[in-house]
Amino acid sequence: MPKNVVFIHGLWIHSSAWKPWQELFEQKGYATTAPGWPGDLETVEATRANPDGLNEQGISEICNHYADLISTFDEKPIVVGHSFGGLIAQELLANDLVAAAVAIDPAPVKGVKILPFAQLKSGLPVLGNPANRKKTVALDEKQFKYAFGNVLTDEESNALHAAWTIPGPGKPLFEDATANFVRHSPATVDTHTAVRGPLLLTSGTEDHTVPKEVTVAVAKLYADNTASVTEYHEYEGKGHSSLSTAAGMTWQATFWPGSSRKASAPAKAEPSVTSRRCRPQPRRRSR
């Protein structure tokens, strides 16, 4: 069982929001790390003050950033990703770069064809202006309340907004929104044939940003992959803020990859030099 856990945050949330999770997992004997996206700075305040490094950071750039970090480990780690971090976690797993993955309220992979109104409304602060593709966008308290804090009180939602939110790049959201119309979309994940470690997909029933129907649709894409283990778990009454709340950690004891509920992961194999990066865009195939 791997003892290294890498946490990957999603859009609009700083990596320091993982600190309570890291403390919990370290108490359980795991070594943890929560690197930011390329362009993130060390603190929430610093990133808010200078978010330009996040401009035009897309899914491939983010995934390759984590692939490069993970390639320095002595063994494949487990990854836990939230929202867009959950999409990245699935890409890393499908490329056999990690031992197992948990995708919490994950952004949809290519192939998901439903678009609930709540998801569309949550993305409108970015998608409502095509110019946002090349820059970062911050959520105000009202927008955050709808997208993340809809099951929280105003005071609770505003406190999370003040503590953890940062501007997020628009590019990943535009890439994901158009994935089904782009042949070589960076949101493509091999759900059907990849031989990989176990994957846990989770969703809150009240999530607006990634409604449960979307995560259920993702899980169905994996249904014909009999070579690998995929499980789905739903949390009643939970929204997209699960990363930032203590309640969001309650799945750990029962649903953690490698527990007695899981099938064993495939035997570990050292990744080759060419496999240490996520699925590249066509223009990068000469790397």
PDB file of C-alpha atoms in Angstrom:
ATOM      1  CA  MET A   1       0.000   0.000   0.000  1.00  0.00           C
ATOM      2  CA  PRO A   2       1.565   3.348  -1.007  1.00  0.00           C
ATOM      3  CA  LYS A   3       2.216   5.738   1.862  1.00  0.00           C
ATOM      4  CA  ASN A   4       2.452   8.982  -0.123  1.00  0.00           C
ATOM      5  CA  VAL A   5      -0.684  11.010  -0.809  1.00  0.00           C
ATOM      6  CA  VAL A   6      -0.819  13.971  -3.193  1.00  0.00           C
ATOM      7  CA  PHE A   7      -3.761  16.357  -2.893  1.00  0.00           C
ATOM      8  CA  ILE A   8      -4.816  18.362  -5.958  1.00  0.00           C
ATOM      9  CA  HIS A   9      -7.097  21.361  -5.571  1.00  0.00           C
ATOM     10  CA  GLY A  10      -9.623  22.629  -8.059  1.00  0.00           C
ATOM     11  CA  LEU A  11     -10.587  25.931  -9.616  1.00  0.00           C
ATOM     12  CA  TRP A  12     -10.871  28.978  -7.319  1.00  0.00           C
ATOM     13  CA  ILE A  13      -9.484  27.253  -4.207  1.00  0.00           C
ATOM     14  CA  HIS A  14      -5.919  27.530  -2.890  1.00  0.00           C
ATOM     15  CA  SER A  15      -3.955  24.381  -2.086  1.00  0.00           C
ATOM     16  CA  SER A  16      -3.688  25.403   1.579  1.00  0.00           C
ATOM     17  CA  ALA A  17      -7.351  24.397   1.953  1.00  0.00           C
ATOM     18  CA  TRP A  18      -6.060  20.811   2.099  1.00  0.00           C
ATOM     19  CA  LYS A  19      -4.276  21.378   5.431  1.00  0.00           C
ATOM     20  CA  PRO A  20      -6.969  19.705   7.594  1.00  0.00           C
ATOM     21  CA  TRP A  21      -6.947  16.708   5.244  1.00  0.00           C
ATOM     22  CA  GLN A  22      -3.172  16.524   5.362  1.00  0.00           C
ATOM     23  CA  GLU A  23      -3.226  16.560   9.150  1.00  0.00           C
ATOM     24  CA  LEU A  24      -5.779  13.734   9.215  1.00  0.00           C
ATOM     25  CA  PHE A  25      -3.855  11.569   6.774  1.00  0.00           C
ATOM     26  CA  GLU A  26      -0.542  12.216   8.494  1.00  0.00           C
ATOM     27  CA  GLN A  27      -2.135  11.035  11.751  1.00  0.00           C
ATOM     28  CA  LYS A  28      -2.951   7.822   9.868  1.00  0.00           C
ATOM     29  CA  GLY A  29       0.709   7.384   8.908  1.00  0.00           C
ATOM     30  CA  TYR A  30       0.724   8.827   5.387  1.00  0.00           C
ATOM     31  CA  ALA A  31       3.215  11.339   4.031  1.00  0.00           C
ATOM     32  CA  THR A  32       1.276  14.097   2.278  1.00  0.00           C
ATOM     33  CA  THR A  33       1.831  17.008  -0.040  1.00  0.00           C
ATOM     34  CA  ALA A  34      -0.562  19.510  -1.623  1.00  0.00           C
ATOM     35  CA  PRO A  35       1.255  21.339  -4.428  1.00  0.00           C
ATOM     36  CA  GLY A  36      -0.518  24.229  -6.092  1.00  0.00           C
ATOM     37  CA  TRP A  37      -1.288  24.599  -9.781  1.00  0.00           C
ATOM     38  CA  PRO A  38       1.416  26.114 -11.997  1.00  0.00           C
ATOM     39  CA  GLY A  39       1.220  29.828 -11.282  1.00  0.00           C
ATOM     40  CA  ASP A  40      -0.137  29.472  -7.749  1.00  0.00           C
ATOM     41  CA  LEU A  41       1.877  31.319  -5.131  1.00  0.00           C
ATOM     42  CA  GLU A  42       2.613  30.089  -1.618  1.00  0.00           C
ATOM     43  CA  THR A  43      -0.323  31.750   0.141  1.00  0.00           C
ATOM     44  CA  VAL A  44      -3.888  32.785  -0.601  1.00  0.00           C
ATOM     45  CA  GLU A  45      -2.980  36.426  -0.105  1.00  0.00           C
ATOM     46  CA  ALA A  46       0.022  36.302  -2.434  1.00  0.00           C
ATOM     47  CA  THR A  47      -1.950  34.568  -5.178  1.00  0.00           C
ATOM     48  CA  ARG A  48      -4.790  37.064  -4.915  1.00  0.00           C
ATOM     49  CA  ALA A  49      -2.333  39.924  -5.155  1.00  0.00           C
ATOM     50  CA  ASN A  50      -0.531  38.506  -8.199  1.00  0.00           C
ATOM     51  CA  PRO A  51      -2.626  35.905 -10.071  1.00  0.00           C
ATOM     52  CA  ASP A  52      -1.099  36.526 -13.506  1.00  0.00           C
ATOM     53  CA  GLY A  53       0.990  33.345 -13.334  1.00  0.00           C
ATOM     54  CA  LEU A  54      -2.257  31.412 -13.656  1.00  0.00           C
ATOM     55  CA  ASN A  55      -3.220  33.053 -16.931  1.00  0.00           C
ATOM     56  CA  GLU A  56      -3.678  30.511 -19.744  1.00  0.00           C
ATOM     57  CA  GLN A  57      -2.874  27.539 -17.526  1.00  0.00           C
ATOM     58  CA  GLY A  58      -5.020  24.795 -19.046  1.00  0.00           C
ATOM     59  CA  ILE A  59      -5.787  21.169 -18.281  1.00  0.00           C
ATOM     60  CA  SER A  60      -2.670  19.819 -20.022  1.00  0.00           C
ATOM     61  CA  GLU A  61      -0.382  22.334 -18.331  1.00  0.00           C
ATOM     62  CA  ILE A  62      -1.844  21.531 -14.921  1.00  0.00           C
ATOM     63  CA  CYS A  63      -1.770  17.764 -15.440  1.00  0.00           C
ATOM     64  CA  ASN A  64       1.802  17.780 -16.725  1.00  0.00           C
ATOM     65  CA  HIS A  65       2.807  19.951 -13.768  1.00  0.00           C
ATOM     66  CA  TYR A  66       1.623  17.245 -11.368  1.00  0.00           C
ATOM     67  CA  ALA A  67       3.011  14.438 -13.520  1.00  0.00           C
ATOM     68  CA  ASP A  68       6.446  16.026 -13.327  1.00  0.00           C
ATOM     69  CA  LEU A  69       6.202  16.407  -9.545  1.00  0.00           C
ATOM     70  CA  ILE A  70       5.036  12.815  -9.103  1.00  0.00           C
ATOM     71  CA  SER A  71       7.876  11.488 -11.279  1.00  0.00           C
ATOM     72  CA  THR A  72      10.297  12.444  -8.483  1.00  0.00           C
ATOM     73  CA  PHE A  73       8.675  10.016  -6.002  1.00  0.00           C
ATOM     74  CA  ASP A  74      10.299   6.677  -5.205  1.00  0.00           C
ATOM     75  CA  GLU A  75       6.932   4.950  -5.621  1.00  0.00           C
ATOM     76  CA  LYS A  76       3.641   5.836  -7.201  1.00  0.00           C
ATOM     77  CA  PRO A  77       1.539   7.871  -4.763  1.00  0.00           C
ATOM     78  CA  ILE A  78      -2.187   7.973  -4.227  1.00  0.00           C
ATOM     79  CA  VAL A  79      -3.839  11.176  -5.456  1.00  0.00           C
ATOM     80  CA  VAL A  80      -6.915  12.901  -4.070  1.00  0.00           C
ATOM     81  CA  GLY A  81      -8.406  15.605  -6.282  1.00  0.00           C
ATOM     82  CA  HIS A  82     -11.332  17.966  -5.837  1.00  0.00           C
ATOM     83  CA  SER A  83     -13.346  19.404  -8.739  1.00  0.00           C
ATOM     84  CA  PHE A  84     -10.849  20.069 -11.566  1.00  0.00           C
ATOM     85  CA  GLY A  85      -8.310  18.342  -9.348  1.00  0.00           C
ATOM     86  CA  GLY A  86     -10.537  15.271  -9.610  1.00  0.00           C
ATOM     87  CA  LEU A  87     -10.290  15.392 -13.399  1.00  0.00           C
ATOM     88  CA  ILE A  88      -6.505  15.700 -13.151  1.00  0.00           C
ATOM     89  CA  ALA A  89      -6.416  12.762 -10.717  1.00  0.00           C
ATOM     90  CA  GLN A  90      -8.253  10.585 -13.254  1.00  0.00           C
ATOM     91  CA  GLU A  91      -5.828  11.558 -16.032  1.00  0.00           C
ATOM     92  CA  LEU A  92      -2.834  10.712 -13.861  1.00  0.00           C
ATOM     93  CA  LEU A  93      -4.384   7.366 -12.944  1.00  0.00           C
ATOM     94  CA  ALA A  94      -5.327   6.451 -16.517  1.00  0.00           C
ATOM     95  CA  ASN A  95      -1.734   7.155 -17.566  1.00  0.00           C
ATOM     96  CA  ASP A  96      -0.494   4.784 -14.822  1.00  0.00           C
ATOM     97  CA  LEU A  97       1.409   7.552 -13.060  1.00  0.00           C
ATOM     98  CA  VAL A  98      -0.243   6.959  -9.657  1.00  0.00           C
ATOM     99  CA  ALA A  99      -1.285   3.909  -7.661  1.00  0.00           C
ATOM    100  CA  ALA A 100      -4.885   4.934  -6.930  1.00  0.00           C
ATOM    101  CA  ALA A 101      -7.093   8.006  -7.064  1.00  0.00           C
ATOM    102  CA  VAL A 102     -10.024   9.639  -5.333  1.00  0.00           C
ATOM    103  CA  ALA A 103     -11.981  12.185  -7.388  1.00  0.00           C
ATOM    104  CA  ILE A 104     -14.221  14.337  -5.184  1.00  0.00           C
ATOM    105  CA  ASP A 105     -16.978  16.151  -7.109  1.00  0.00           C
ATOM    106  CA  PRO A 106     -14.788  15.903 -10.224  1.00  0.00           C
ATOM    107  CA  ALA A 107     -15.060  18.123 -13.273  1.00  0.00           C
ATOM    108  CA  PRO A 108     -16.481  16.028 -16.127  1.00  0.00           C
ATOM    109  CA  VAL A 109     -14.247  14.122 -18.503  1.00  0.00           C
ATOM    110  CA  LYS A 110     -14.837  14.109 -22.245  1.00  0.00           C
ATOM    111  CA  GLY A 111     -17.864  11.974 -23.033  1.00  0.00           C
ATOM    112  CA  VAL A 112     -20.232  13.383 -20.426  1.00  0.00           C
ATOM    113  CA  LYS A 113     -23.099  14.898 -22.387  1.00  0.00           C
ATOM    114  CA  ILE A 114     -25.422  16.284 -19.736  1.00  0.00           C
ATOM    115  CA  LEU A 115     -25.235  19.897 -18.557  1.00  0.00           C
ATOM    116  CA  PRO A 116     -27.531  20.632 -15.612  1.00  0.00           C
ATOM    117  CA  PHE A 117     -28.635  24.242 -15.163  1.00  0.00           C
ATOM    118  CA  ALA A 118     -26.875  24.532 -11.792  1.00  0.00           C
ATOM    119  CA  GLN A 119     -23.553  23.579 -13.391  1.00  0.00           C
ATOM    120  CA  LEU A 120     -24.008  26.094 -16.181  1.00  0.00           C
ATOM    121  CA  LYS A 121     -24.907  28.864 -13.719  1.00  0.00           C
ATOM    122  CA  SER A 122     -21.880  28.034 -11.546  1.00  0.00           C
ATOM    123  CA  GLY A 123     -19.582  28.429 -14.558  1.00  0.00           C
ATOM    124  CA  LEU A 124     -21.114  31.613 -15.959  1.00  0.00           C
ATOM    125  CA  PRO A 125     -18.751  33.988 -14.106  1.00  0.00           C
ATOM    126  CA  VAL A 126     -16.081  32.590 -16.468  1.00  0.00           C
ATOM    127  CA  LEU A 127     -17.955  31.206 -19.463  1.00  0.00           C
ATOM    128  CA  GLY A 128     -20.134  34.305 -19.788  1.00  0.00           C
ATOM    129  CA  ASN A 129     -17.237  36.229 -21.340  1.00  0.00           C
ATOM    130  CA  PRO A 130     -15.045  34.567 -24.021  1.00  0.00           C
ATOM    131  CA  ALA A 131     -12.186  36.914 -23.120  1.00  0.00           C
ATOM    132  CA  ASN A 132     -11.892  35.077 -19.783  1.00  0.00           C
ATOM    133  CA  ARG A 133     -10.248  32.141 -21.555  1.00  0.00           C
ATOM    134  CA  LYS A 134      -6.898  33.922 -21.431  1.00  0.00           C
ATOM    135  CA  LYS A 135      -7.070  35.364 -17.925  1.00  0.00           C
ATOM    136  CA  THR A 136      -8.006  34.620 -14.339  1.00  0.00           C
ATOM    137  CA  VAL A 137     -11.392  35.262 -12.788  1.00  0.00           C
ATOM    138  CA  ALA A 138     -12.312  35.534  -9.104  1.00  0.00           C
ATOM    139  CA  LEU A 139     -15.668  34.639  -7.573  1.00  0.00           C
ATOM    140  CA  ASP A 140     -17.407  37.166  -5.357  1.00  0.00           C
ATOM    141  CA  GLU A 141     -19.225  36.061  -2.199  1.00  0.00           C
ATOM    142  CA  LYS A 142     -22.577  35.672  -3.950  1.00  0.00           C
ATOM    143  CA  GLN A 143     -21.121  33.591  -6.774  1.00  0.00           C
ATOM    144  CA  PHE A 144     -19.182  31.441  -4.320  1.00  0.00           C
ATOM    145  CA  LYS A 145     -22.299  30.921  -2.215  1.00  0.00           C
ATOM    146  CA  TYR A 146     -24.171  29.493  -5.202  1.00  0.00           C
ATOM    147  CA  ALA A 147     -21.335  27.368  -6.584  1.00  0.00           C
ATOM    148  CA  PHE A 148     -19.710  26.135  -3.367  1.00  0.00           C
ATOM    149  CA  GLY A 149     -21.657  27.201  -0.298  1.00  0.00           C
ATOM    150  CA  ASN A 150     -25.267  26.461  -1.186  1.00  0.00           C
ATOM    151  CA  VAL A 151     -25.726  24.038   1.747  1.00  0.00           C
ATOM    152  CA  LEU A 152     -23.998  26.410   4.184  1.00  0.00           C
ATOM    153  CA  THR A 153     -25.212  29.491   6.001  1.00  0.00           C
ATOM    154  CA  ASP A 154     -24.181  32.858   4.586  1.00  0.00           C
ATOM    155  CA  GLU A 155     -21.720  33.256   7.438  1.00  0.00           C
ATOM    156  CA  GLU A 156     -20.133  29.840   6.848  1.00  0.00           C
ATOM    157  CA  SER A 157     -19.911  30.357   3.089  1.00  0.00           C
ATOM    158  CA  ASN A 158     -18.435  33.847   3.445  1.00  0.00           C
ATOM    159  CA  ALA A 159     -15.840  32.555   5.920  1.00  0.00           C
ATOM    160  CA  LEU A 160     -14.685  29.883   3.457  1.00  0.00           C
ATOM    161  CA  HIS A 161     -14.622  32.474   0.670  1.00  0.00           C
ATOM    162  CA  ALA A 162     -12.415  34.758   2.762  1.00  0.00           C
ATOM    163  CA  ALA A 163     -10.088  31.960   3.844  1.00  0.00           C
ATOM    164  CA  TRP A 164      -9.443  29.919   0.703  1.00  0.00           C
ATOM    165  CA  THR A 165     -10.574  31.473  -2.574  1.00  0.00           C
ATOM    166  CA  ILE A 166      -8.167  32.704  -5.245  1.00  0.00           C
ATOM    167  CA  PRO A 167      -8.666  33.797  -8.856  1.00  0.00           C
ATOM    168  CA  GLY A 168      -8.781  30.845 -11.220  1.00  0.00           C
ATOM    169  CA  PRO A 169      -7.705  30.541 -14.858  1.00  0.00           C
ATOM    170  CA  GLY A 170     -10.550  30.524 -17.334  1.00  0.00           C
ATOM    171  CA  LYS A 171      -8.839  28.200 -19.799  1.00  0.00           C
ATOM    172  CA  PRO A 172      -9.627  24.851 -18.077  1.00  0.00           C
ATOM    173  CA  LEU A 173     -13.310  25.701 -17.849  1.00  0.00           C
ATOM    174  CA  PHE A 174     -13.512  26.589 -21.546  1.00  0.00           C
ATOM    175  CA  GLU A 175     -11.585  23.420 -22.445  1.00  0.00           C
ATOM    176  CA  ASP A 176     -13.919  21.250 -20.400  1.00  0.00           C
ATOM    177  CA  ALA A 177     -17.053  22.966 -21.705  1.00  0.00           C
ATOM    178  CA  THR A 178     -16.050  22.245 -25.320  1.00  0.00           C
ATOM    179  CA  ALA A 179     -14.469  18.824 -24.754  1.00  0.00           C
ATOM    180  CA  ASN A 180     -17.074  16.863 -26.711  1.00  0.00           C
ATOM    181  CA  PHE A 181     -16.489  19.029 -29.774  1.00  0.00           C
ATOM    182  CA  VAL A 182     -12.675  18.807 -29.785  1.00  0.00           C
ATOM    183  CA  ARG A 183     -11.049  15.680 -31.176  1.00  0.00           C
ATOM    184  CA  HIS A 184      -7.917  15.885 -29.034  1.00  0.00           C
ATOM    185  CA  SER A 185      -9.478  17.507 -25.992  1.00  0.00           C
ATOM    186  CA  PRO A 186      -7.198  17.692 -22.937  1.00  0.00           C
ATOM    187  CA  ALA A 187     -10.226  16.532 -20.900  1.00  0.00           C
ATOM    188  CA  THR A 188      -9.981  13.092 -22.546  1.00  0.00           C
ATOM    189  CA  VAL A 189      -9.468  10.202 -20.118  1.00  0.00           C
ATOM    190  CA  ASP A 190      -9.209   6.537 -21.110  1.00  0.00           C
ATOM    191  CA  THR A 191     -12.208   5.278 -19.160  1.00  0.00           C
ATOM    192  CA  HIS A 192     -12.690   2.098 -21.180  1.00  0.00           C
ATOM    193  CA  THR A 193      -9.394   0.232 -21.492  1.00  0.00           C
ATOM    194  CA  ALA A 194      -6.830   1.653 -19.049  1.00  0.00           C
ATOM    195  CA  VAL A 195      -5.357  -0.962 -16.729  1.00  0.00           C
ATOM    196  CA  ARG A 196      -4.806   1.018 -13.570  1.00  0.00           C
ATOM    197  CA  GLY A 197      -5.185   1.174  -9.827  1.00  0.00           C
ATOM    198  CA  PRO A 198      -8.558   1.694  -8.103  1.00  0.00           C
ATOM    199  CA  LEU A 199     -10.609   4.851  -8.582  1.00  0.00           C
ATOM    200  CA  LEU A 200     -13.202   6.254  -6.197  1.00  0.00           C
ATOM    201  CA  LEU A 201     -15.626   8.877  -7.512  1.00  0.00           C
ATOM    202  CA  THR A 202     -17.668  10.816  -4.948  1.00  0.00           C
ATOM    203  CA  SER A 203     -20.454  13.352  -5.205  1.00  0.00           C
ATOM    204  CA  GLY A 204     -22.654  15.439  -2.925  1.00  0.00           C
ATOM    205  CA  THR A 205     -26.364  15.305  -3.714  1.00  0.00           C
ATOM    206  CA  GLU A 206     -26.695  19.104  -3.499  1.00  0.00           C
ATOM    207  CA  ASP A 207     -23.582  20.040  -5.478  1.00  0.00           C
ATOM    208  CA  HIS A 208     -24.191  22.923  -7.903  1.00  0.00           C
ATOM    209  CA  THR A 209     -20.765  23.157  -9.543  1.00  0.00           C
ATOM    210  CA  VAL A 210     -20.636  19.444 -10.415  1.00  0.00           C
ATOM    211  CA  PRO A 211     -24.136  18.050  -9.860  1.00  0.00           C
ATOM    212  CA  LYS A 212     -24.368  14.392  -8.897  1.00  0.00           C
ATOM    213  CA  GLU A 213     -25.874  13.518 -12.297  1.00  0.00           C
ATOM    214  CA  VAL A 214     -22.592  14.558 -13.881  1.00  0.00           C
ATOM    215  CA  THR A 215     -20.464  12.353 -11.633  1.00  0.00           C
ATOM    216  CA  VAL A 216     -22.880   9.455 -12.153  1.00  0.00           C
ATOM    217  CA  ALA A 217     -22.413   9.963 -15.906  1.00  0.00           C
ATOM    218  CA  VAL A 218     -18.634   9.829 -15.421  1.00  0.00           C
ATOM    219  CA  ALA A 219     -18.963   6.593 -13.444  1.00  0.00           C
ATOM    220  CA  LYS A 220     -21.028   5.048 -16.262  1.00  0.00           C
ATOM    221  CA  LEU A 221     -18.206   5.751 -18.714  1.00  0.00           C
ATOM    222  CA  TYR A 222     -16.031   3.392 -16.670  1.00  0.00           C
ATOM    223  CA  ALA A 223     -18.658   0.641 -16.524  1.00  0.00           C
ATOM    224  CA  ASP A 224     -17.198  -1.460 -19.369  1.00  0.00           C
ATOM    225  CA  ASN A 225     -13.660  -1.386 -17.986  1.00  0.00           C
ATOM    226  CA  THR A 226     -13.574  -4.795 -16.328  1.00  0.00           C
ATOM    227  CA  ALA A 227      -9.790  -4.722 -15.950  1.00  0.00           C
ATOM    228  CA  SER A 228      -9.824  -2.000 -13.293  1.00  0.00           C
ATOM    229  CA  VAL A 229     -11.812  -1.092 -10.181  1.00  0.00           C
ATOM    230  CA  THR A 230     -14.061   1.981 -10.123  1.00  0.00           C
ATOM    231  CA  GLU A 231     -16.477   2.825  -7.311  1.00  0.00           C
ATOM    232  CA  TYR A 232     -18.961   5.636  -6.815  1.00  0.00           C
ATOM    233  CA  HIS A 233     -20.181   7.012  -3.483  1.00  0.00           C
ATOM    234  CA  GLU A 234     -22.781   9.691  -2.850  1.00  0.00           C
ATOM    235  CA  TYR A 235     -23.091  12.002   0.163  1.00  0.00           C
ATOM    236  CA  GLU A 236     -26.588  13.124   1.030  1.00  0.00           C
ATOM    237  CA  GLY A 237     -27.034  16.838   1.554  1.00  0.00           C
ATOM    238  CA  LYS A 238     -23.448  17.794   0.677  1.00  0.00           C
ATOM    239  CA  GLY A 239     -22.373  20.463  -1.794  1.00  0.00           C
ATOM    240  CA  HIS A 240     -19.173  21.461  -3.566  1.00  0.00           C
ATOM    241  CA  SER A 241     -17.608  22.861  -0.387  1.00  0.00           C
ATOM    242  CA  SER A 242     -16.782  19.353   0.878  1.00  0.00           C
ATOM    243  CA  LEU A 243     -13.062  20.037   0.483  1.00  0.00           C
ATOM    244  CA  SER A 244     -13.245  22.840   3.054  1.00  0.00           C
ATOM    245  CA  THR A 245     -15.466  21.174   5.664  1.00  0.00           C
ATOM    246  CA  ALA A 246     -14.772  18.520   8.257  1.00  0.00           C
ATOM    247  CA  ALA A 247     -17.769  16.534   7.036  1.00  0.00           C
ATOM    248  CA  GLY A 248     -16.045  16.103   3.708  1.00  0.00           C
ATOM    249  CA  MET A 249     -13.414  13.866   5.300  1.00  0.00           C
ATOM    250  CA  THR A 250     -15.820  11.258   6.708  1.00  0.00           C
ATOM    251  CA  TRP A 251     -15.439   8.900   3.724  1.00  0.00           C
ATOM    252  CA  GLN A 252     -11.774   8.265   4.521  1.00  0.00           C
ATOM    253  CA  ALA A 253     -12.046   5.314   6.897  1.00  0.00           C
ATOM    254  CA  THR A 254     -14.450   3.277   4.762  1.00  0.00           C
ATOM    255  CA  PHE A 255     -13.794   4.252   1.176  1.00  0.00           C
ATOM    256  CA  TRP A 256     -10.069   4.877   1.104  1.00  0.00           C
ATOM    257  CA  PRO A 257      -8.357   3.052  -1.814  1.00  0.00           C
ATOM    258  CA  GLY A 258      -6.632  -0.108  -0.646  1.00  0.00           C
ATOM    259  CA  SER A 259      -9.114  -0.811   2.161  1.00  0.00           C
ATOM    260  CA  SER A 260     -10.691  -4.239   2.478  1.00  0.00           C
ATOM    261  CA  ARG A 261     -13.542  -3.067   0.239  1.00  0.00           C
ATOM    262  CA  LYS A 262     -11.208  -2.592  -2.708  1.00  0.00           C
ATOM    263  CA  ALA A 263      -9.673  -4.955  -5.170  1.00  0.00           C
ATOM    264  CA  SER A 264      -5.902  -4.857  -5.226  1.00  0.00           C
ATOM    265  CA  ALA A 265      -4.251  -2.396  -7.537  1.00  0.00           C
ATOM    266  CA  PRO A 266      -2.279  -3.759 -10.477  1.00  0.00           C
ATOM    267  CA  ALA A 267       1.326  -4.576  -9.733  1.00  0.00           C
ATOM    268  CA  LYS A 268       3.478  -1.486  -9.578  1.00  0.00           C
ATOM    269  CA  ALA A 269       5.586  -0.792 -12.636  1.00  0.00           C
ATOM    270  CA  GLU A 270       8.142   1.926 -13.006  1.00  0.00           C
ATOM    271  CA  PRO A 271       6.876   4.535 -15.469  1.00  0.00           C
ATOM    272  CA  SER A 272       8.963   5.038 -18.567  1.00  0.00           C
ATOM    273  CA  VAL A 273      10.346   8.454 -19.413  1.00  0.00           C
ATOM    274  CA  THR A 274       7.651   9.008 -22.042  1.00  0.00           C
ATOM    275  CA  SER A 275       4.812   7.939 -19.729  1.00  0.00           C
ATOM    276  CA  ARG A 276       5.593  10.516 -17.084  1.00  0.00           C
ATOM    277  CA  ARG A 277       3.396  13.155 -18.657  1.00  0.00           C
ATOM    278  CA  CYS A 278      -0.341  13.380 -19.154  1.00  0.00           C
ATOM    279  CA  ARG A 279      -1.976  12.992 -22.530  1.00  0.00           C
ATOM    280  CA  PRO A 280      -0.358  15.768 -24.617  1.00  0.00           C
ATOM    281  CA  GLN A 281      -1.927  18.033 -27.162  1.00  0.00           C
ATOM    282  CA  PRO A 282      -1.076  17.108 -30.804  1.00  0.00           C
ATOM    283  CA  ARG A 283       1.413  19.971 -31.120  1.00  0.00           C
ATOM    284  CA  ARG A 284       3.452  18.488 -28.263  1.00  0.00           C
ATOM    285  CA  ARG A 285       3.912  14.998 -29.654  1.00  0.00           C
ATOM    286  CA  SER A 286       7.509  15.718 -30.603  1.00  0.00           C
ATOM    287  CA  ARG A 287       8.513  15.925 -26.944  1.00  0.00           C
TER     288      ARG A 287
END
